Tab-separated table of C-alpha atoms and ligand atoms in Angstrom:
chain	number	residue	atom	x	y	z
A	26	MET	CA	148.832	67.786	98.993
A	27	ARG	CA	148.561	71.393	97.944
A	28	TYR	CA	145.761	70.436	95.506
A	29	LEU	CA	143.946	68.501	98.209
A	30	ALA	CA	144.001	71.546	100.482
A	31	LEU	CA	142.729	73.728	97.648
A	32	ALA	CA	139.960	71.224	96.891
A	33	LEU	CA	138.940	71.177	100.547
A	34	VAL	CA	138.787	74.952	100.636
A	35	LEU	CA	136.674	75.005	97.486
A	36	LEU	CA	134.393	72.223	98.727
A	37	THR	CA	133.753	73.753	102.120
A	38	GLY	CA	133.343	77.124	100.446
A	39	CYS	CA	130.662	75.774	98.131
A	40	ALA	CA	128.816	73.721	100.723
A	41	THR	CA	127.545	76.536	102.919
A	42	VAL	CA	128.165	80.206	102.705
A	43	PRO	CA	127.365	81.447	106.198
A	44	ALA	CA	125.214	84.578	106.291
A	45	PRO	CA	127.124	87.552	107.649
A	46	PRO	CA	126.181	88.114	111.278
A	47	LEU	CA	123.640	90.820	111.960
A	48	PRO	CA	125.189	93.891	113.509
A	49	THR	CA	124.766	93.722	117.260
A	50	THR	CA	124.022	97.404	117.306
A	51	ALA	CA	122.144	98.860	114.362
A	52	PRO	CA	123.590	102.019	112.823
A	53	CYS	CA	122.058	104.634	115.075
A	54	ASN	CA	120.293	106.726	112.448
A	55	PHE	CA	116.799	105.351	112.645
A	56	GLY	CA	115.489	107.910	110.169
A	57	LEU	CA	117.479	106.336	107.340
A	58	ALA	CA	115.019	103.435	107.434
A	59	LEU	CA	112.492	105.818	105.851
A	60	VAL	CA	114.539	106.881	102.819
A	61	ASN	CA	113.631	104.215	100.269
A	62	ALA	CA	109.996	103.957	101.320
A	63	SER	CA	109.451	107.730	101.240
A	64	LEU	CA	111.216	108.138	97.901
A	65	TRP	CA	109.116	105.380	96.375
A	66	VAL	CA	105.889	107.096	97.394
A	67	GLN	CA	107.188	110.509	96.366
A	68	LEU	CA	108.909	109.730	93.064
A	69	ALA	CA	108.158	106.263	91.719
A	70	SER	CA	105.641	106.253	88.866
A	71	GLU	CA	104.792	102.768	90.116
A	72	TYR	CA	103.358	104.315	93.280
A	73	ASP	CA	101.151	106.647	91.222
A	74	ALA	CA	99.965	103.675	89.150
A	75	SER	CA	99.098	101.710	92.325
A	76	ALA	CA	97.084	104.587	93.753
A	77	ILE	CA	95.242	105.257	90.488
A	78	GLN	CA	94.521	101.536	90.124
A	79	THR	CA	92.988	101.488	93.618
A	80	TYR	CA	90.870	104.572	92.988
A	81	ASN	CA	89.684	103.248	89.601
A	82	ALA	CA	88.549	100.020	91.259
A	83	ALA	CA	86.737	101.982	93.986
A	84	ARG	CA	85.027	104.056	91.307
A	85	ARG	CA	83.578	100.872	89.775
A	86	ALA	CA	82.263	99.860	93.222
A	87	VAL	CA	80.575	103.249	93.566
A	88	ASP	CA	78.989	102.952	90.121
A	89	ALA	CA	77.707	99.441	90.915
A	90	SER	CA	76.148	100.672	94.184
A	91	VAL	CA	74.476	103.577	92.383
A	92	VAL	CA	72.947	101.141	89.866
A	93	ALA	CA	71.910	98.703	92.621
A	94	GLY	CA	69.949	101.429	94.441
A	95	GLY	CA	68.619	101.215	97.977
A	96	GLU	CA	66.761	103.096	100.666
A	97	LYS	CA	69.612	104.897	102.360
A	98	PRO	CA	71.752	107.458	100.525
A	99	LEU	CA	75.206	106.349	99.435
A	100	ALA	CA	78.516	107.240	101.075
A	101	VAL	CA	82.169	106.361	100.759
A	102	ILE	CA	84.571	106.356	103.714
A	103	LEU	CA	88.157	107.491	103.264
A	104	ASP	CA	91.104	107.773	105.611
A	105	VAL	CA	93.151	110.982	105.235
A	106	ASP	CA	96.917	110.426	105.685
A	107	GLU	CA	98.508	108.388	102.883
A	108	THR	CA	95.012	107.754	101.508
A	109	VAL	CA	93.972	111.149	100.155
A	110	VAL	CA	97.002	113.219	101.206
A	111	ASP	CA	100.718	112.564	100.773
A	112	ASN	CA	102.917	113.400	103.775
A	113	THR	CA	106.268	112.425	102.258
A	114	ALA	CA	107.568	115.970	102.728
A	115	PHE	CA	107.115	115.431	106.479
A	116	GLU	CA	108.922	112.079	106.210
A	117	GLY	CA	111.782	113.962	104.503
A	118	ARG	CA	112.018	116.259	107.509
A	119	MET	CA	112.227	113.225	109.785
A	120	VAL	CA	114.967	111.621	107.673
A	121	ARG	CA	117.027	114.795	107.948
A	122	LYS	CA	116.625	114.690	111.744
A	123	GLY	CA	117.600	111.017	111.853
A	124	ILE	CA	114.291	109.949	113.408
A	125	THR	CA	110.994	108.555	112.120
A	126	TYR	CA	108.448	110.562	114.058
A	127	ASP	CA	108.148	113.507	116.388
A	128	LYS	CA	104.778	114.681	117.658
A	129	THR	CA	105.672	118.403	117.727
A	130	ASP	CA	107.111	118.242	114.193
A	131	TRP	CA	103.973	116.422	113.035
A	132	GLN	CA	101.715	119.082	114.569
A	133	GLN	CA	103.797	121.763	112.848
A	134	TRP	CA	103.481	119.932	109.492
A	135	VAL	CA	99.708	119.539	109.885
A	136	SER	CA	99.333	123.257	110.762
A	137	GLU	CA	100.971	124.180	107.450
A	138	SER	CA	98.151	122.445	105.458
A	139	ARG	CA	100.657	121.633	102.721
A	140	ALA	CA	100.212	117.895	102.144
A	141	LYS	CA	99.881	117.010	98.470
A	142	ALA	CA	97.170	114.974	96.751
A	143	ILE	CA	97.418	111.218	96.326
A	144	PRO	CA	97.080	110.447	92.589
A	145	GLY	CA	93.526	109.478	91.644
A	146	ALA	CA	91.900	110.776	94.836
A	147	ALA	CA	90.550	114.085	93.478
A	148	GLU	CA	89.076	112.420	90.382
A	149	PHE	CA	87.474	109.682	92.492
A	150	LEU	CA	85.967	112.165	94.947
A	151	ALA	CA	84.590	114.359	92.157
A	152	HIS	CA	83.070	111.294	90.496
A	153	ALA	CA	81.452	110.173	93.769
A	154	ARG	CA	80.012	113.641	94.405
A	155	ALA	CA	78.659	113.842	90.830
A	156	ARG	CA	76.860	110.552	91.455
A	157	GLY	CA	75.281	111.871	94.659
A	158	VAL	CA	77.600	109.845	96.906
A	159	THR	CA	78.823	111.579	100.090
A	160	PRO	CA	82.511	111.159	100.951
A	161	PHE	CA	83.250	110.884	104.701
A	162	PHE	CA	86.831	111.341	105.890
A	163	ILE	CA	87.626	109.364	109.036
A	164	THR	CA	91.030	110.318	110.404
A	165	ASN	CA	93.007	109.890	113.606
A	166	ARG	CA	94.229	113.448	113.276
A	167	ASP	CA	93.112	115.141	116.481
A	168	VAL	CA	90.002	117.351	116.637
A	169	SER	CA	92.342	120.292	117.359
A	170	GLU	CA	93.876	119.678	113.914
A	171	GLU	CA	90.528	119.743	112.121
A	172	PRO	CA	90.688	123.377	110.851
A	173	ALA	CA	94.179	122.913	109.336
A	174	THR	CA	93.173	119.558	107.879
A	175	ARG	CA	89.991	121.028	106.433
A	176	LYS	CA	92.027	123.815	104.832
A	177	ASN	CA	94.442	121.273	103.325
A	178	LEU	CA	91.629	119.152	101.864
A	179	GLU	CA	89.842	122.210	100.478
A	180	THR	CA	93.068	123.465	98.868
A	181	LEU	CA	93.315	120.129	97.058
A	182	GLY	CA	89.761	120.560	95.785
A	183	TYR	CA	88.338	117.691	97.821
A	184	PRO	CA	84.605	117.953	98.502
A	185	LEU	CA	83.729	118.542	102.146
A	186	GLY	CA	80.137	118.519	103.288
A	187	THR	CA	78.375	121.827	103.671
A	188	ALA	CA	75.098	120.438	105.025
A	189	GLU	CA	76.871	118.247	107.588
A	190	ASP	CA	80.355	117.602	108.958
A	191	THR	CA	82.003	114.929	106.812
A	192	LEU	CA	85.481	115.208	108.356
A	193	LEU	CA	85.366	112.963	111.429
A	194	THR	CA	88.433	113.545	113.588
A	195	LYS	CA	89.618	111.742	116.699
A	196	GLY	CA	87.950	113.167	119.814
A	197	GLU	CA	85.439	115.238	117.867
A	198	ARG	CA	82.814	113.512	119.989
A	199	GLU	CA	83.540	112.065	123.408
A	200	GLU	CA	82.849	108.534	122.162
A	201	TRP	CA	85.241	109.110	119.248
A	202	ASN	CA	88.233	109.855	121.480
A	203	THR	CA	89.925	106.637	120.394
A	204	SER	CA	92.194	105.500	117.556
A	205	ASP	CA	89.724	102.677	116.908
A	206	LYS	CA	87.734	104.025	113.976
A	207	SER	CA	84.940	101.410	114.283
A	208	GLY	CA	82.568	103.773	116.118
A	209	ARG	CA	82.891	106.445	113.433
A	210	ARG	CA	82.464	103.880	110.629
A	211	GLU	CA	79.344	102.532	112.348
A	212	TRP	CA	77.973	106.061	112.738
A	213	VAL	CA	78.258	106.606	108.971
A	214	ALA	CA	76.898	103.125	108.182
A	215	SER	CA	73.838	103.724	110.396
A	216	ARG	CA	72.743	106.535	108.090
A	217	TYR	CA	74.263	105.653	104.716
A	218	ARG	CA	74.914	102.684	102.492
A	219	VAL	CA	78.707	102.522	102.358
A	220	ALA	CA	79.755	101.778	98.772
A	221	ALA	CA	83.501	101.737	99.425
A	222	VAL	CA	86.055	102.131	102.212
A	223	LEU	CA	89.536	103.404	101.301
A	224	GLY	CA	92.613	103.425	103.505
A	225	ASP	CA	96.300	102.585	103.815
A	226	ASP	CA	96.123	100.747	107.155
A	227	LEU	CA	94.248	97.641	108.280
A	228	ASN	CA	92.663	99.774	111.010
A	229	ASP	CA	90.948	101.863	108.339
A	230	PHE	CA	88.815	98.795	107.593
A	231	ILE	CA	88.650	96.739	110.779
A	232	ASP	CA	90.054	97.282	114.264
A	233	ALA	CA	93.435	95.568	114.509
A	234	HIS	CA	95.075	97.659	117.228
A	235	SER	CA	95.762	94.782	119.606
A	236	ALA	CA	96.226	92.090	116.941
A	237	SER	CA	99.392	90.003	116.742
A	238	GLN	CA	101.154	89.419	113.422
A	239	GLN	CA	99.270	86.125	112.950
A	240	GLU	CA	95.958	87.702	113.909
A	241	ARG	CA	96.517	90.530	111.416
A	242	ASP	CA	97.134	88.019	108.632
A	243	ALA	CA	94.020	86.095	109.720
A	244	LEU	CA	91.893	89.291	109.665
A	245	VAL	CA	93.003	89.983	106.091
A	246	ALA	CA	92.364	86.386	104.999
A	247	ARG	CA	88.972	86.190	106.738
A	248	ASN	CA	87.873	89.302	104.841
A	249	ALA	CA	89.306	88.183	101.498
A	250	ALA	CA	86.006	88.844	99.701
A	251	GLU	CA	86.023	92.511	100.762
A	252	TRP	CA	89.364	93.464	99.190
A	253	GLY	CA	88.808	95.028	95.813
A	254	SER	CA	85.031	94.836	96.098
A	255	ARG	CA	84.162	97.133	99.025
A	256	TRP	CA	87.540	97.648	100.721
A	257	PHE	CA	90.323	99.345	98.748
A	258	ILE	CA	93.818	99.661	100.177
A	259	LEU	CA	96.623	101.980	99.116
A	260	PRO	CA	100.300	101.160	99.646
A	261	ASN	CA	102.120	102.831	102.545
A	262	PRO	CA	105.612	101.412	103.015
A	263	MET	CA	106.640	104.252	105.377
A	264	TYR	CA	104.688	103.567	108.555
A	265	GLY	CA	101.598	101.887	109.866
A	266	SER	CA	100.089	99.626	112.471
A	267	TRP	CA	101.891	96.712	110.751
A	268	GLU	CA	105.026	97.849	112.608
A	269	SER	CA	103.599	97.386	116.110
A	270	PRO	CA	103.861	93.573	116.358
A	271	ILE	CA	107.487	93.800	115.175
A	272	LEU	CA	108.574	96.667	117.395
A	273	GLU	CA	106.883	95.492	120.604
A	274	GLY	CA	107.031	98.989	122.062
A	275	THR	CA	110.721	99.583	121.301
A	276	LYS	CA	111.875	102.824	119.728
A	277	GLU	CA	114.555	104.176	117.448
A	278	CYS	CA	117.772	102.109	117.288
A	279	THR	CA	116.370	99.135	119.171
A	280	ALA	CA	113.340	99.285	116.884
A	281	LEU	CA	115.573	99.304	113.796
A	282	GLN	CA	117.426	96.269	115.177
A	283	LYS	CA	114.060	94.522	115.705
A	284	LYS	CA	113.138	95.233	112.088
A	285	ILE	CA	116.431	93.845	110.780
A	286	GLU	CA	115.910	90.683	112.865
A	287	ALA	CA	112.296	90.426	111.624
A	288	LEU	CA	113.643	89.940	108.073
A	289	ASP	CA	114.720	86.464	109.154
A	290	ARG	CA	111.249	85.380	110.298
B	310	MG	MG1	96.382	106.681	106.768
């Protein structure tokens, strides 16, 4: 009888191991969600390799466009944050405060002009310039943040236009007072042949602000031919528009709970 009971315990134990229930309230330190992602970008050699790989591929696209020739001059379009500059030091500040983002803290960080270079970016930009290709930076940093951003990019040795403004911030023109970067991309494309677009967010390539999770996947799939040929994406595991369909407008602890639940989808 004792053996039968033991066998039953073993059998039921082996049949299904129920997953531990999700905590009903997430640990209320939302900032901790950033630790692994920020460390990976900041310290992992694998991150450096990914960025260099992306920039090397973009360099080949630039070279091919130079050889192909054309009427309009050549340009490349680059996002700024987590594309050419690394803001992990800001993320570290957020982790220490137990949050993921604070507008005032962000403005303070931007004003310091201390963001570091993304590996491969400086070499790519120098190569483009040497080939007569104009880099345009399209960023959703606000126009009020343009001087500090310009200073940061110059400190890193990135080429900024002298003949014309090549740092296109949000709100710099009335029609550019939107997070949708399409208008600014079209403005560049109306005057230049765009050899490559580089970014860390889907919105750096195509507007996906109101897209659902399924629609985002469909946008990526529909543009499969662009990835690695004209569009080049860098990894950003810390933040991005990919979070919006998961979070559905929630913040902090509720948002963390939503993310934990999303792992089951
Ligand atoms: Mg970015």
